Coordinates of C-alpha atoms in Angstrom, one line a residue:
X25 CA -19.1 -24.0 18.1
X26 CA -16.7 -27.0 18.3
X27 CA -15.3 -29.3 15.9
X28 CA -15.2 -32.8 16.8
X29 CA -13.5 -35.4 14.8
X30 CA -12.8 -39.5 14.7
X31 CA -15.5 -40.1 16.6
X32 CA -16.6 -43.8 16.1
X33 CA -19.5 -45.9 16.2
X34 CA -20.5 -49.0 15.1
X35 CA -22.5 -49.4 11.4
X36 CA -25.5 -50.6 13.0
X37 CA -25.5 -48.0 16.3
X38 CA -29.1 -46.5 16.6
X39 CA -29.6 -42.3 16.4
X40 CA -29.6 -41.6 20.2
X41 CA -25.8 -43.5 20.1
X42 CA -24.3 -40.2 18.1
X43 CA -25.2 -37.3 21.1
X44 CA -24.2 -40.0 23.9
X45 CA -20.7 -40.2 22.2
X46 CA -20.6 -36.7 21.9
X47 CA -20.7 -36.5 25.9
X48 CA -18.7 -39.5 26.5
X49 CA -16.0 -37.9 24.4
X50 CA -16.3 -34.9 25.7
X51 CA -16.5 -35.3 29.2
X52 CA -19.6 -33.4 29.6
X53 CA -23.4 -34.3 30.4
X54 CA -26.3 -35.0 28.3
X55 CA -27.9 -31.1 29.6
X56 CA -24.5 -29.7 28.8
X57 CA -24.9 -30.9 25.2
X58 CA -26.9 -27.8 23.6
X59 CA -26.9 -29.0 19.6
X60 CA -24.9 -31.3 17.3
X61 CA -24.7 -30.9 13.5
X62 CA -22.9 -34.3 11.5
X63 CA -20.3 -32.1 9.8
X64 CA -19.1 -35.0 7.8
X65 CA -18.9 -39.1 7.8
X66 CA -17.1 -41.6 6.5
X67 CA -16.4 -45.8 7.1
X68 CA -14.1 -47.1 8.1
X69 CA -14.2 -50.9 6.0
X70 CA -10.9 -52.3 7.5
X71 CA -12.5 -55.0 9.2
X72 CA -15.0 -56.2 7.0
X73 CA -16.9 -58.0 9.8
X74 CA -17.0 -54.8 12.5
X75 CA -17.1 -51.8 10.0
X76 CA -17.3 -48.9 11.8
X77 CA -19.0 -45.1 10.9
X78 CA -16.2 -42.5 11.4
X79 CA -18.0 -38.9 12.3
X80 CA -17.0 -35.2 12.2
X81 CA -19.4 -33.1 14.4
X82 CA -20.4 -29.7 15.4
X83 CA -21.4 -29.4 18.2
X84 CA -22.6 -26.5 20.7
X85 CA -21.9 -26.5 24.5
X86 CA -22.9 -24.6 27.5
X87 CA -19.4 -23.7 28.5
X88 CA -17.1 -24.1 25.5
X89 CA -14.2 -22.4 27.2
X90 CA -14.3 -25.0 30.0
X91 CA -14.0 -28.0 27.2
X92 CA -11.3 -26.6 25.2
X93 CA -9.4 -25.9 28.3
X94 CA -9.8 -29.7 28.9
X95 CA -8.7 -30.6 25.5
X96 CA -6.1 -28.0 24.1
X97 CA -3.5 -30.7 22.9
X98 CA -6.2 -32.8 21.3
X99 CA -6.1 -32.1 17.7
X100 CA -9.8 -33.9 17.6
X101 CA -11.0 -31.1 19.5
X102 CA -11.1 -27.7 18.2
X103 CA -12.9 -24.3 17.3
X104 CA -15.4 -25.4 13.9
X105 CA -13.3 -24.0 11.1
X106 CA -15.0 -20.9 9.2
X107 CA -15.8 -22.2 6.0
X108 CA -17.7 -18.5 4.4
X109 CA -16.7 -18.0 0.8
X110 CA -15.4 -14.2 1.0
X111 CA -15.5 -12.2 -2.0
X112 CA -12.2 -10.6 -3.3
X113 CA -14.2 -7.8 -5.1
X114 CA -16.9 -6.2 -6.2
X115 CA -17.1 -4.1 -9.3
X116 CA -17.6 -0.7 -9.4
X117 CA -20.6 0.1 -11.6
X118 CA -20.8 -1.1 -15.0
X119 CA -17.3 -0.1 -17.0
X120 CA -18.4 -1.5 -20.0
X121 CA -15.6 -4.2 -20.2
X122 CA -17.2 -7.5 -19.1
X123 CA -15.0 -11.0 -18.8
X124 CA -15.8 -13.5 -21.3
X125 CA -15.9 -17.2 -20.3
X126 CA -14.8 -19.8 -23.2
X127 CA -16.4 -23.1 -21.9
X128 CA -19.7 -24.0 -20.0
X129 CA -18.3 -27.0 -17.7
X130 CA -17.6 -26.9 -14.1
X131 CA -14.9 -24.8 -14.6
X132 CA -16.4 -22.4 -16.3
X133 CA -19.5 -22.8 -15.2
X134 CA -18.6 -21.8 -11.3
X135 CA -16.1 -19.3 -13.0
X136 CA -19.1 -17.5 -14.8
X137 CA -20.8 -17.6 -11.5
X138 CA -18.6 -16.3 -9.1
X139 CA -17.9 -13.4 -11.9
X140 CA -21.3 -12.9 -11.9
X141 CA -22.3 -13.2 -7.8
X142 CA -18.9 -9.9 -7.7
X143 CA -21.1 -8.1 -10.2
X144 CA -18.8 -8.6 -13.9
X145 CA -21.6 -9.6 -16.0
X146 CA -19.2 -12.5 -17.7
X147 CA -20.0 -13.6 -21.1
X148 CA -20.2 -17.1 -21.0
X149 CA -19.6 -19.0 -24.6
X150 CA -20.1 -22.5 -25.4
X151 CA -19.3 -24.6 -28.6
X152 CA -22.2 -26.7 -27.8
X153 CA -26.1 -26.9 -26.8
X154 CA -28.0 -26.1 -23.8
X155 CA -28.0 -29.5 -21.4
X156 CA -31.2 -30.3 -22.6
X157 CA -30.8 -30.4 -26.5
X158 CA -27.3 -31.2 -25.5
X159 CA -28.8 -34.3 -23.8
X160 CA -31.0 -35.3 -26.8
X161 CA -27.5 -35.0 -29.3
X162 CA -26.1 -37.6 -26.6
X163 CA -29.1 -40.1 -26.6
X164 CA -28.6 -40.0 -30.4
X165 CA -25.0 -41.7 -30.5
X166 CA -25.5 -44.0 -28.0
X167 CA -29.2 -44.8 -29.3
X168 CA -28.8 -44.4 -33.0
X169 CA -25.1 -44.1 -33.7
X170 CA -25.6 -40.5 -34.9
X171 CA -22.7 -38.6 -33.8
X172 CA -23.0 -34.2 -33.3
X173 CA -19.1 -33.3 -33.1
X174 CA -20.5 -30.0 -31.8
X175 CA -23.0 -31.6 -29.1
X176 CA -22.5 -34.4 -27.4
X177 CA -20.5 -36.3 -24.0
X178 CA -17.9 -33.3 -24.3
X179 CA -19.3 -30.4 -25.8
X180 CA -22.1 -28.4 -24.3
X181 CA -23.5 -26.4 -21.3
X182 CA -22.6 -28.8 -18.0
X183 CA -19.7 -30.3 -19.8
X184 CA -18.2 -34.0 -19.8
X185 CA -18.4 -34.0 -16.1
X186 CA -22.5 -33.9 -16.6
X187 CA -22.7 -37.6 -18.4
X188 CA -20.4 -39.1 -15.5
X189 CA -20.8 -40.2 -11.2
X190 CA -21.1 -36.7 -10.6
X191 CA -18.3 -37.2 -7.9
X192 CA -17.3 -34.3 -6.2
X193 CA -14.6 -35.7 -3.9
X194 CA -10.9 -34.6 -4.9
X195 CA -7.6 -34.4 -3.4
X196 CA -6.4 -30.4 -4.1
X197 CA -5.4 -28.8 -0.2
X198 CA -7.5 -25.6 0.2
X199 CA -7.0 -23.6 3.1
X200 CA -10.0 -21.3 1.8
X201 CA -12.8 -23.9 1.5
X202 CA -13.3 -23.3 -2.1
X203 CA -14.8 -26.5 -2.6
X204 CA -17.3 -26.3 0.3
X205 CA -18.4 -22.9 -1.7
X206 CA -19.1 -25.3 -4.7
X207 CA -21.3 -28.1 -2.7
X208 CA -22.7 -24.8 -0.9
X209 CA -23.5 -24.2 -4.6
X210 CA -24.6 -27.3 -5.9
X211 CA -27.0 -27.8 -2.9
X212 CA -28.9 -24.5 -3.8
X213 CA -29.1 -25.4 -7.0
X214 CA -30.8 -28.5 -6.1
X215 CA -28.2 -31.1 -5.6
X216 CA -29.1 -33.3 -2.7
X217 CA -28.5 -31.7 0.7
X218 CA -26.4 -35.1 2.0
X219 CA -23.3 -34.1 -0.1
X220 CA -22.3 -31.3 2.4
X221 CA -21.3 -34.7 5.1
X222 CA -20.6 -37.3 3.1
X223 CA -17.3 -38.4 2.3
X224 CA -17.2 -39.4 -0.8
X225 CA -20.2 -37.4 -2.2
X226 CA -21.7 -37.8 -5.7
X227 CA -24.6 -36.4 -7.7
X228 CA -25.6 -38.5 -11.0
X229 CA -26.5 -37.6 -14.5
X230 CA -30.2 -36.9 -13.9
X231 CA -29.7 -34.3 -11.1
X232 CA -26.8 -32.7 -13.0
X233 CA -28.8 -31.7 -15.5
X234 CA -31.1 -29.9 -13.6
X235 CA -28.9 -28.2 -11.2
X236 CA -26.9 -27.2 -14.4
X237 CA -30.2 -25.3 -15.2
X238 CA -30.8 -23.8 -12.1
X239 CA -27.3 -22.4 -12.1
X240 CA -27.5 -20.7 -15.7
X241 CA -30.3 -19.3 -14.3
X242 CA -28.7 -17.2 -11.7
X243 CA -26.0 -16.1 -13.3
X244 CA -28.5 -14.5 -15.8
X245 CA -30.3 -12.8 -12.7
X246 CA -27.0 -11.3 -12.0
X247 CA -26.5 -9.9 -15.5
X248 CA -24.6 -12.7 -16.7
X249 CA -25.2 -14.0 -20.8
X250 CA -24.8 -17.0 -22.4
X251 CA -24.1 -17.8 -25.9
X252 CA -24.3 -21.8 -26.7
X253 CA -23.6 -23.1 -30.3
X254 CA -20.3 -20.7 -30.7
X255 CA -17.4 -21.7 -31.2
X256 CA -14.3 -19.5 -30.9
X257 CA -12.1 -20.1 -34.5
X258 CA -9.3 -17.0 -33.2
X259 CA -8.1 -14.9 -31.2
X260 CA -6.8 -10.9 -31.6
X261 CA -3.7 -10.9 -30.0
X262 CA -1.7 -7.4 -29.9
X263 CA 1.7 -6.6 -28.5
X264 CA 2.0 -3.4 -26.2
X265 CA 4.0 -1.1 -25.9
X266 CA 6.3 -3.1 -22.4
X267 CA 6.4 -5.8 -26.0
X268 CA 4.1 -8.0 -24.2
X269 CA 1.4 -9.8 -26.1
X270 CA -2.1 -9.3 -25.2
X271 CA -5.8 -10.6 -26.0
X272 CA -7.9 -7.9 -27.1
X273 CA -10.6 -9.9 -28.7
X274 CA -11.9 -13.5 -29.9
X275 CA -12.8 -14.6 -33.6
X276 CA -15.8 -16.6 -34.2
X277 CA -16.9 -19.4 -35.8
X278 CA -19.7 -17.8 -37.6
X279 CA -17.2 -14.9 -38.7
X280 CA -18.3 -12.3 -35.7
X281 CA -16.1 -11.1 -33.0
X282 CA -16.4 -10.4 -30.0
X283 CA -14.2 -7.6 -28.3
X284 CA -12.2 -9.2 -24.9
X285 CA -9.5 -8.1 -23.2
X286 CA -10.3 -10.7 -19.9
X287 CA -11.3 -14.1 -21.1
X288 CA -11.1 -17.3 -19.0
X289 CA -10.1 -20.5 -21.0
X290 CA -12.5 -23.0 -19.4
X291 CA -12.1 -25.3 -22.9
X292 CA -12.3 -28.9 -21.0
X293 CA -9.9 -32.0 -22.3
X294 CA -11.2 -32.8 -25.3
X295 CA -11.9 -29.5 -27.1
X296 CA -8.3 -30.5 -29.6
X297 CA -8.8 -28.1 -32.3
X298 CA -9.3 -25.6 -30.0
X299 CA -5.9 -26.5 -28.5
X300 CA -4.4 -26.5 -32.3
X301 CA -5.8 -23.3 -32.8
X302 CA -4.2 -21.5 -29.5
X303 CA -0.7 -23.2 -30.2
X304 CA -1.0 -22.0 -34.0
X305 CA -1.8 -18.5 -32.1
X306 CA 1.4 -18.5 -30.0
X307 CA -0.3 -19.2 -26.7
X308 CA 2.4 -21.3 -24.5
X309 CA 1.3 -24.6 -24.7
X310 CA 3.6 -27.7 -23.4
X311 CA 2.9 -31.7 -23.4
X312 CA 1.6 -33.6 -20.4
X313 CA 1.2 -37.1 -18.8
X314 CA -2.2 -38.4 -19.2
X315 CA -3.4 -42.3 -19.2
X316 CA -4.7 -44.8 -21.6
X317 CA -6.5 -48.2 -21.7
X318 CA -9.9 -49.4 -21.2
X319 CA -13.1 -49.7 -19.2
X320 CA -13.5 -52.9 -17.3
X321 CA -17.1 -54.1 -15.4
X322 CA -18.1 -56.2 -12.8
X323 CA -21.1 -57.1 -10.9
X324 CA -21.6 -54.7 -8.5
X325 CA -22.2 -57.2 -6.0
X326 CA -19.1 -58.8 -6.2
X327 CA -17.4 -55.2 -5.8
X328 CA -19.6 -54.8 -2.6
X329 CA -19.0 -58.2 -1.1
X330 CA -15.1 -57.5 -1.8
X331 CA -15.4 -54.4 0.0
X332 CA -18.2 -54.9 2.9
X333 CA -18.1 -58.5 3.2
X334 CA -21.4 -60.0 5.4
X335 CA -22.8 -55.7 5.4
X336 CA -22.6 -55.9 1.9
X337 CA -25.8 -54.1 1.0
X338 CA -26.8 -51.4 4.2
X339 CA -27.9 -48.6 3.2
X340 CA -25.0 -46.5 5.3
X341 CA -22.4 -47.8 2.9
X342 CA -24.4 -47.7 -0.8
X343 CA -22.5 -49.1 -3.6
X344 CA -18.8 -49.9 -2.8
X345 CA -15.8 -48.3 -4.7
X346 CA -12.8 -49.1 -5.3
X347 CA -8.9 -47.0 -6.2
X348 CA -6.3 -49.7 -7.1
X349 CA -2.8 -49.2 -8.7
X350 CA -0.1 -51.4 -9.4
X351 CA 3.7 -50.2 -10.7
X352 CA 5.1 -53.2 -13.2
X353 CA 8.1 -54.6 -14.4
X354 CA 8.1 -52.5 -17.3
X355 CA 8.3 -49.0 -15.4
X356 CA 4.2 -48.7 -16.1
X357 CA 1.8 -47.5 -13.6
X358 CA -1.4 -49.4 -14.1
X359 CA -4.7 -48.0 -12.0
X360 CA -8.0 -47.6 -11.6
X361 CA -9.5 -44.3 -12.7
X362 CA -12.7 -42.4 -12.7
X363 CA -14.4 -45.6 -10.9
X364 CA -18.9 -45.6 -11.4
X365 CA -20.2 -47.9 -8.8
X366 CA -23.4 -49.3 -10.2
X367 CA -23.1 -47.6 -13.7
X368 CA -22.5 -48.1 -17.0
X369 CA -20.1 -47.4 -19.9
X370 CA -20.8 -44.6 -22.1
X371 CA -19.8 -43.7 -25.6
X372 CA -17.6 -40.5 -25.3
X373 CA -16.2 -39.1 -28.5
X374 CA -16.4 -36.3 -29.4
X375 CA -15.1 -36.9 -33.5
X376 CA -16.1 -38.8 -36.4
X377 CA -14.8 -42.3 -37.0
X378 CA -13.2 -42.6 -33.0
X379 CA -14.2 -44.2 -30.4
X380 CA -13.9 -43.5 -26.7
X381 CA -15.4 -44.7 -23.6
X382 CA -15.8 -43.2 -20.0
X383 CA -18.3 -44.2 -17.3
X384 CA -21.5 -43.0 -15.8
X385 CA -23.5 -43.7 -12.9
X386 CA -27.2 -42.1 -11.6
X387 CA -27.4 -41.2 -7.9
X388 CA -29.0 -44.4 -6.7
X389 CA -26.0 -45.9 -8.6
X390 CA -28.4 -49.6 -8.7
X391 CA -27.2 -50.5 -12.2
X392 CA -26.3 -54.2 -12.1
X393 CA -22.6 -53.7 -13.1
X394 CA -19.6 -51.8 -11.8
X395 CA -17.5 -50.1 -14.2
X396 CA -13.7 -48.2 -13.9
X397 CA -11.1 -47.2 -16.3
X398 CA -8.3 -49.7 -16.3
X399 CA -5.9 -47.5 -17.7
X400 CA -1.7 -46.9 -17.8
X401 CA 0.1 -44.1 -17.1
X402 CA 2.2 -42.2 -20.3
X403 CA 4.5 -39.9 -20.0
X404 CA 5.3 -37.2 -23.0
X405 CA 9.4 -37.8 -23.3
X406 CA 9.0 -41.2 -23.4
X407 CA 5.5 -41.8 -25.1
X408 CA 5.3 -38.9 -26.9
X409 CA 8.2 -36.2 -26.9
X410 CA 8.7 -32.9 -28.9
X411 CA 5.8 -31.7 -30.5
X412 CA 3.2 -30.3 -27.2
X413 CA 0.8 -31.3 -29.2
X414 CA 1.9 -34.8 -30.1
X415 CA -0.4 -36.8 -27.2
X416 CA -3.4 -35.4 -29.2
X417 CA -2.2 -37.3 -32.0
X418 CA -1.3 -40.5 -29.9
X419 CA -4.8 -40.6 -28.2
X420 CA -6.2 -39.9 -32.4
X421 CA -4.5 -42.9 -33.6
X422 CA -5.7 -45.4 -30.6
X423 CA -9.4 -44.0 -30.8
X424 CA -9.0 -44.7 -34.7
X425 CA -8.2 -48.5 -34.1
X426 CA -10.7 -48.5 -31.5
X427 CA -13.4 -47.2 -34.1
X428 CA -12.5 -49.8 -37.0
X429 CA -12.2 -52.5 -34.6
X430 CA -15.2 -52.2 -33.2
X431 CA -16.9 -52.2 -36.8
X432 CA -16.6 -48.7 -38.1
X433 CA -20.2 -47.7 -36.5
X434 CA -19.2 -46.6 -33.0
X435 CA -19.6 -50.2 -31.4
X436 CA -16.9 -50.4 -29.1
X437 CA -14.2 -53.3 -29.0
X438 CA -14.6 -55.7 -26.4
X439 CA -12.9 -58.6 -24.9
X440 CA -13.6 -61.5 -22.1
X441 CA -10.7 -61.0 -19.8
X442 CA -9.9 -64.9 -19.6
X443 CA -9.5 -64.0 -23.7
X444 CA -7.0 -61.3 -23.0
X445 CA -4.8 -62.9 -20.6
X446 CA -4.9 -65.6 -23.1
X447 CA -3.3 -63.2 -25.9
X448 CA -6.7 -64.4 -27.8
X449 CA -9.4 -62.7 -29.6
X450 CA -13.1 -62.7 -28.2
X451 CA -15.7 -64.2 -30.1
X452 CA -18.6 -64.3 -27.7
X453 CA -18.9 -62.8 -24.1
X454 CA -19.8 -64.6 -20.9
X455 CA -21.8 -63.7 -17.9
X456 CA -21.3 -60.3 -17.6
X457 CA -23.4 -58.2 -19.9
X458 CA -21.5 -55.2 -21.2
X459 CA -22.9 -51.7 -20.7
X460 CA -21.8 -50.1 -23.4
X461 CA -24.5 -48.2 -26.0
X462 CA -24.8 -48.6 -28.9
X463 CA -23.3 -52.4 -28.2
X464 CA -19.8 -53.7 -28.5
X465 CA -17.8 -56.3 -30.8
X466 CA -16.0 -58.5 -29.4
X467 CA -12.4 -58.8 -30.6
X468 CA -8.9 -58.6 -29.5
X469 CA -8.5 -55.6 -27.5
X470 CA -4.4 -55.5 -28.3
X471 CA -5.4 -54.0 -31.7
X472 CA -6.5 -50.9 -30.1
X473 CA -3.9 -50.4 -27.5
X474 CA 0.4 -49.9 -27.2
X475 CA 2.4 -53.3 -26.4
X476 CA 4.0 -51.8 -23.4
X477 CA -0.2 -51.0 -22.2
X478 CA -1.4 -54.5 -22.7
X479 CA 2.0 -56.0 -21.2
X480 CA 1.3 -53.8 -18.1
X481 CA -2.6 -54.7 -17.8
X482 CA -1.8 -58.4 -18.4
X483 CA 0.8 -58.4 -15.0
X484 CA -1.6 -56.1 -13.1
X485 CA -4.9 -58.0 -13.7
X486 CA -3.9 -61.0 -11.3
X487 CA -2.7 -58.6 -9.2
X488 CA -5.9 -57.0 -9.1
X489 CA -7.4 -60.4 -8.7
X490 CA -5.7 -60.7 -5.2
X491 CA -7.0 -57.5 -3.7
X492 CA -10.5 -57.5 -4.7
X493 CA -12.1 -61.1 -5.2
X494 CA -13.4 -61.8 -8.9
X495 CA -11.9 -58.6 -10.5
X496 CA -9.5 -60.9 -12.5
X497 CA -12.4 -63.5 -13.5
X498 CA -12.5 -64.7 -17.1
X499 CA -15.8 -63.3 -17.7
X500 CA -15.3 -59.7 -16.7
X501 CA -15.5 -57.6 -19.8
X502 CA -13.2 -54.9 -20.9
X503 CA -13.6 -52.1 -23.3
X504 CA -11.8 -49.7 -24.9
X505 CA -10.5 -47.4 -25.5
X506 CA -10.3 -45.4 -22.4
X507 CA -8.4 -42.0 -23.6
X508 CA -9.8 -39.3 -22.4
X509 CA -8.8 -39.5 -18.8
X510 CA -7.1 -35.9 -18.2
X511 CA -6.1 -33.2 -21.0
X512 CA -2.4 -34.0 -23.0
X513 CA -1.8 -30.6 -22.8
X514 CA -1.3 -27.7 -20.3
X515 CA -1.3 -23.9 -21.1
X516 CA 1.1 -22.6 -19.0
X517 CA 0.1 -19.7 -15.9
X518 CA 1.8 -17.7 -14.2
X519 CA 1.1 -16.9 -10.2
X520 CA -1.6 -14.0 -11.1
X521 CA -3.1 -17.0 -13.2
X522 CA -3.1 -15.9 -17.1
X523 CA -1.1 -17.1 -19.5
X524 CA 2.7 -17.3 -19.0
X525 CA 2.8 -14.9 -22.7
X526 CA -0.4 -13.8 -23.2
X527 CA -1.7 -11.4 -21.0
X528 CA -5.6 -11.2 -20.4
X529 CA -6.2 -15.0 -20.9
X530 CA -6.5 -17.1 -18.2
X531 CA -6.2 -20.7 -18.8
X532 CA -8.3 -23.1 -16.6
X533 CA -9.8 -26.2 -15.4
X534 CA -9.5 -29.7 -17.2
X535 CA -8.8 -28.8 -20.3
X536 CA -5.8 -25.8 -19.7
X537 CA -4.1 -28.9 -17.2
X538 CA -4.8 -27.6 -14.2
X539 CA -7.8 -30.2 -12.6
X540 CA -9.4 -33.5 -12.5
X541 CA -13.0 -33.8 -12.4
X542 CA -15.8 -31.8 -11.5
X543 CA -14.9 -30.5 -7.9
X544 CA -10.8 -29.4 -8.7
X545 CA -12.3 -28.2 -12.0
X546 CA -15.1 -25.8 -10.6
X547 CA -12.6 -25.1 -7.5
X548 CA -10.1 -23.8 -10.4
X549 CA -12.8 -21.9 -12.3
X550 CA -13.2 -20.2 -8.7
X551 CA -9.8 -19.3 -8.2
X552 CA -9.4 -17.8 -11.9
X553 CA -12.6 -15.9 -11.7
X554 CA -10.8 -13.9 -8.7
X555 CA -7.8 -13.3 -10.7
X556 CA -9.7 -12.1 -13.4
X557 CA -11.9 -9.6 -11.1
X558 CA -8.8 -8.4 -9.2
X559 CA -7.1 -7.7 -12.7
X560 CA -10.1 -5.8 -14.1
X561 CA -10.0 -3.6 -10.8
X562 CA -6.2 -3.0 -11.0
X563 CA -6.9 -1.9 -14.4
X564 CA -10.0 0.0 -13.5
X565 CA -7.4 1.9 -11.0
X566 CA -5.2 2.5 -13.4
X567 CA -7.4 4.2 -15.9
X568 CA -8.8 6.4 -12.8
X569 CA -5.2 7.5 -12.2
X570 CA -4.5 8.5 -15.5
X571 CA -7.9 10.4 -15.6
X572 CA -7.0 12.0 -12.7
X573 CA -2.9 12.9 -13.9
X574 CA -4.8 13.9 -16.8

């Protein structure tokens, strides 16, 4: 089978247009065509007037030899990649030692299950609910302003990337096709079959839940157990007799424990007393960047007009995104992030008295508004130096002045942007309806945010303005705070992927520093779930060799 890529065609080109490209491109005749499968498409919006669909296709020929003979210096031409997930290992019967799995989000999540699928029978722990219950807890703050610290956007079985767009687009290089193993994944667990070609796929809230189900599901088939509502308070650390420290087991919150000498650490961003709790315990831990600032909404039409222009609307393109960035005078980086075409804003703390926002969107994504983080990059020397844990505290203190500002009862601050350009406070809002459950107060939005953030936002804004038409109008709405856009922290690994000084823990995904968002987070849990089975069979062989010295 072949590969074929860039091939273009019009937006409006009817089916029979695809295979007749195919042969044009090719060189070859309709009867010489055998089969095409769309491995992939994209548009191409350049020219808002003439956008074009950009394919990748598979395609099977009568004599394949004969074509890439024709086109061995065309890089568009080639042998289809093998994209197979390969297994690194299988366990050997059941030795009694089985992997334990802090965390129940993507990363853990695909972790458990690939542990599972090599036959480890992985323990899979989780502060929170199952999605379902989990789901209800959620409903409850953004209904009733009832907030479970234990279950709610972050904590519990799918994670925070289960209340979200459900993108699964990322920009990690794999040469192994980990993340086609996790759509491959997602698909048989009932995500729709379209993300396997689309460019920029995503899944939605709804679905999520479901296929989060499914895939709990199968990992218990395989021997697999999960434990929701418990949360790990310790760890048992020992040094050997090389003097290196290792895990031998995990304190609970209920005052059990839980033998572990292999335990992935699939905690996600937000889980901060966690992260106290393995820096109190020795575990390297070291400060990193992360961003700040607020959600801002538009109309989703405006976004798609922006972006489409007069095909603003066809159902090839759906609801039009955006990725924006802009470096300012001050040595800020201001950008968009996390970016929900026809969504809403979401409450998404996880403690009492805070507030923080993020964004979601359903797979239709036909909510009237479009919503992004507007947010500005911090760096721990200058923001927030010496302590690792010190961008914990920063995010705290912002989410504190968020939570009073907005009137101590999880509304959210909000501000017309005309207002904060203005360097004014809001007292009503304009057009745009907010999103944001349980409802916002409007206010001045430079109470809950660092000067050298709102001086960046106010000289990007206009900016803004010039590359996407309205996104600077007065009546856009912003609110904050936006803190939670990547973890502060990262526990250091070393190349086998534990801990750089604690053996037999294996930080990962989100929350360890190591991805960003669903896909790089369940591509990491993949890659740590080998490491984990290859170091359980290196130490399987080295108990058979001493049985056998013995």
């Amino acid at each position: 089978m072949l590969r074929l890529t860039e091939l273009t065609l019009p937006l409006h080109h009817p089916d029979e247009a695809l295979p007749a490209a195919i042969c044009r491109r090719l060189r070859i005749t309709p009867r010489e065509l055998v089969r095409h499968v769309v491995a992939r498409r994209a548009h191409d919006a350049r020219d808002k007037a003439d956008i074009k669909l950009v394919y990748s296709v598979d395609v099977n020929v009568r004599d394949e030899a004969a074509v890439l003979a024709r086109f061995r210096k065309d890089r568009h031409v080639q042998r289809t990649p093998d994209t197979r997930y390969r297994f690194v290992a299988q366990a050997a019967g059941d030795t009694g030692d089985r992997p334990v799995v802090i965390g129940a989000g993507p990363c853990g999540l695909f972790a458990g299950l690939i542990l599972a699928q090599m036959g480890y029978r992985p323990i899979i722990l989780d502060r929170g609910k199952v999605v379902r219950e989990r789901t209800k807890d959620t409903w409850g703050l953004w209904r009733k302003s009832v907030l479970n610290p234990e279950s709610n956007v972050q904590f519990g079985e799918g994670g925070a990337g289960t209340f979200s767009d459900g993108k699964l687009y990322s920009r990690i290089k794999d040469d192994r096709f980990l993340d086609r193993k996790v759509l491959t994944e997602f698909v048989k667990a009932g995500a729709p079959p379209e993300i396997l070609t689309e460019a920029h796929p995503h899944i939605g809230t709804f679905r999520l839940v479901t296929m989060v189900e499914s895939m709990r599901a199968s990992i218990e088939e395989l021997g697999g157990e999960y434990r929701f509502s418990t949360r790990v308070d310790g760890l048992d650390v020992t040094t050997d007799s090389a003097g290196e420290r290792r895990i031998r087991g995990l304190h609970l919150h209920d005052g059990g424990y839980l033998p572990a000498t292999h335990v992935v650490m699939a905690i996600g961003h937000s889980a901060r007393d966690t992260f106290s709790m393995l820096h109190e315990a020795g575990v390297h831990v070291e400060a990193k960047p992360f961003s700040l600032g607020v959600r801002i909404e538009h109309p989703q039409g405006w976004i798609d007009r922006a972006r489409f222009g007069p095909n603003a609307g066809h159902p090839a393109l759906g609801s039009a995104e955006y990725h924006i960035s802009h470096h300012c005078r001050n040595g800020r980086t201001v950008y968009s992030f996390c970016m929900c075409p026809g969504g809403t804003v979401v409450a998404a703390t996880s403690e009492e008295g805070r507030v923080a926002t993020n964004g979601m969107s359903q797979y239709s994504r036909n909510e009237r508004n479009a919503n992004s983080g507007f947010v500005v990059a911090i760096d721990p020397a200058r923001d927030f130096p010496g302590d690792p844990l010190a961008g914990i505290a920063l995010q705290r203190h912002w989410e504190e002045r968020a939570f009073v500002a907005g009137g101590s009862c999880y509304k959210a601050p909000a501000q017309r942007l005309g207002d904060f350009m203005a360097a004014r406070p809001s007292t009503t809002l304009g057009s745009i309806v907010p999103s944001y459950k349980p409802g916002v107060t409007p206010t001045d939005l430079a109470l809950c945010l660092p000067d050298y953030a709102v001086a960046a936002m106010r000289e990007a804004l206009p900016v803004f303005g010039r590359q996407i038409p309205g996104y600077d109008h007065p009546d856009v709405v912003m609110t904050g705070v936006e803190t939670r856009t990547s973890s502060p922290v990262r526990f250091t690994r070393d190349a086998r992927f534990q801990s750089l000084n604690t053996r037999g823990l294996f930080p990962a995904g989100e929350g360890a520093g190591y991805a960003g968002g669903i896909l790089s987070a369940a591509v990491d849990g993949i890659k740590v779930a080998e490491a984990v089975a290859l170091s359980m069979g290196a130490a399987t062989a080295d108990a058979a060799q001493v049985a056998v010295a013995a």
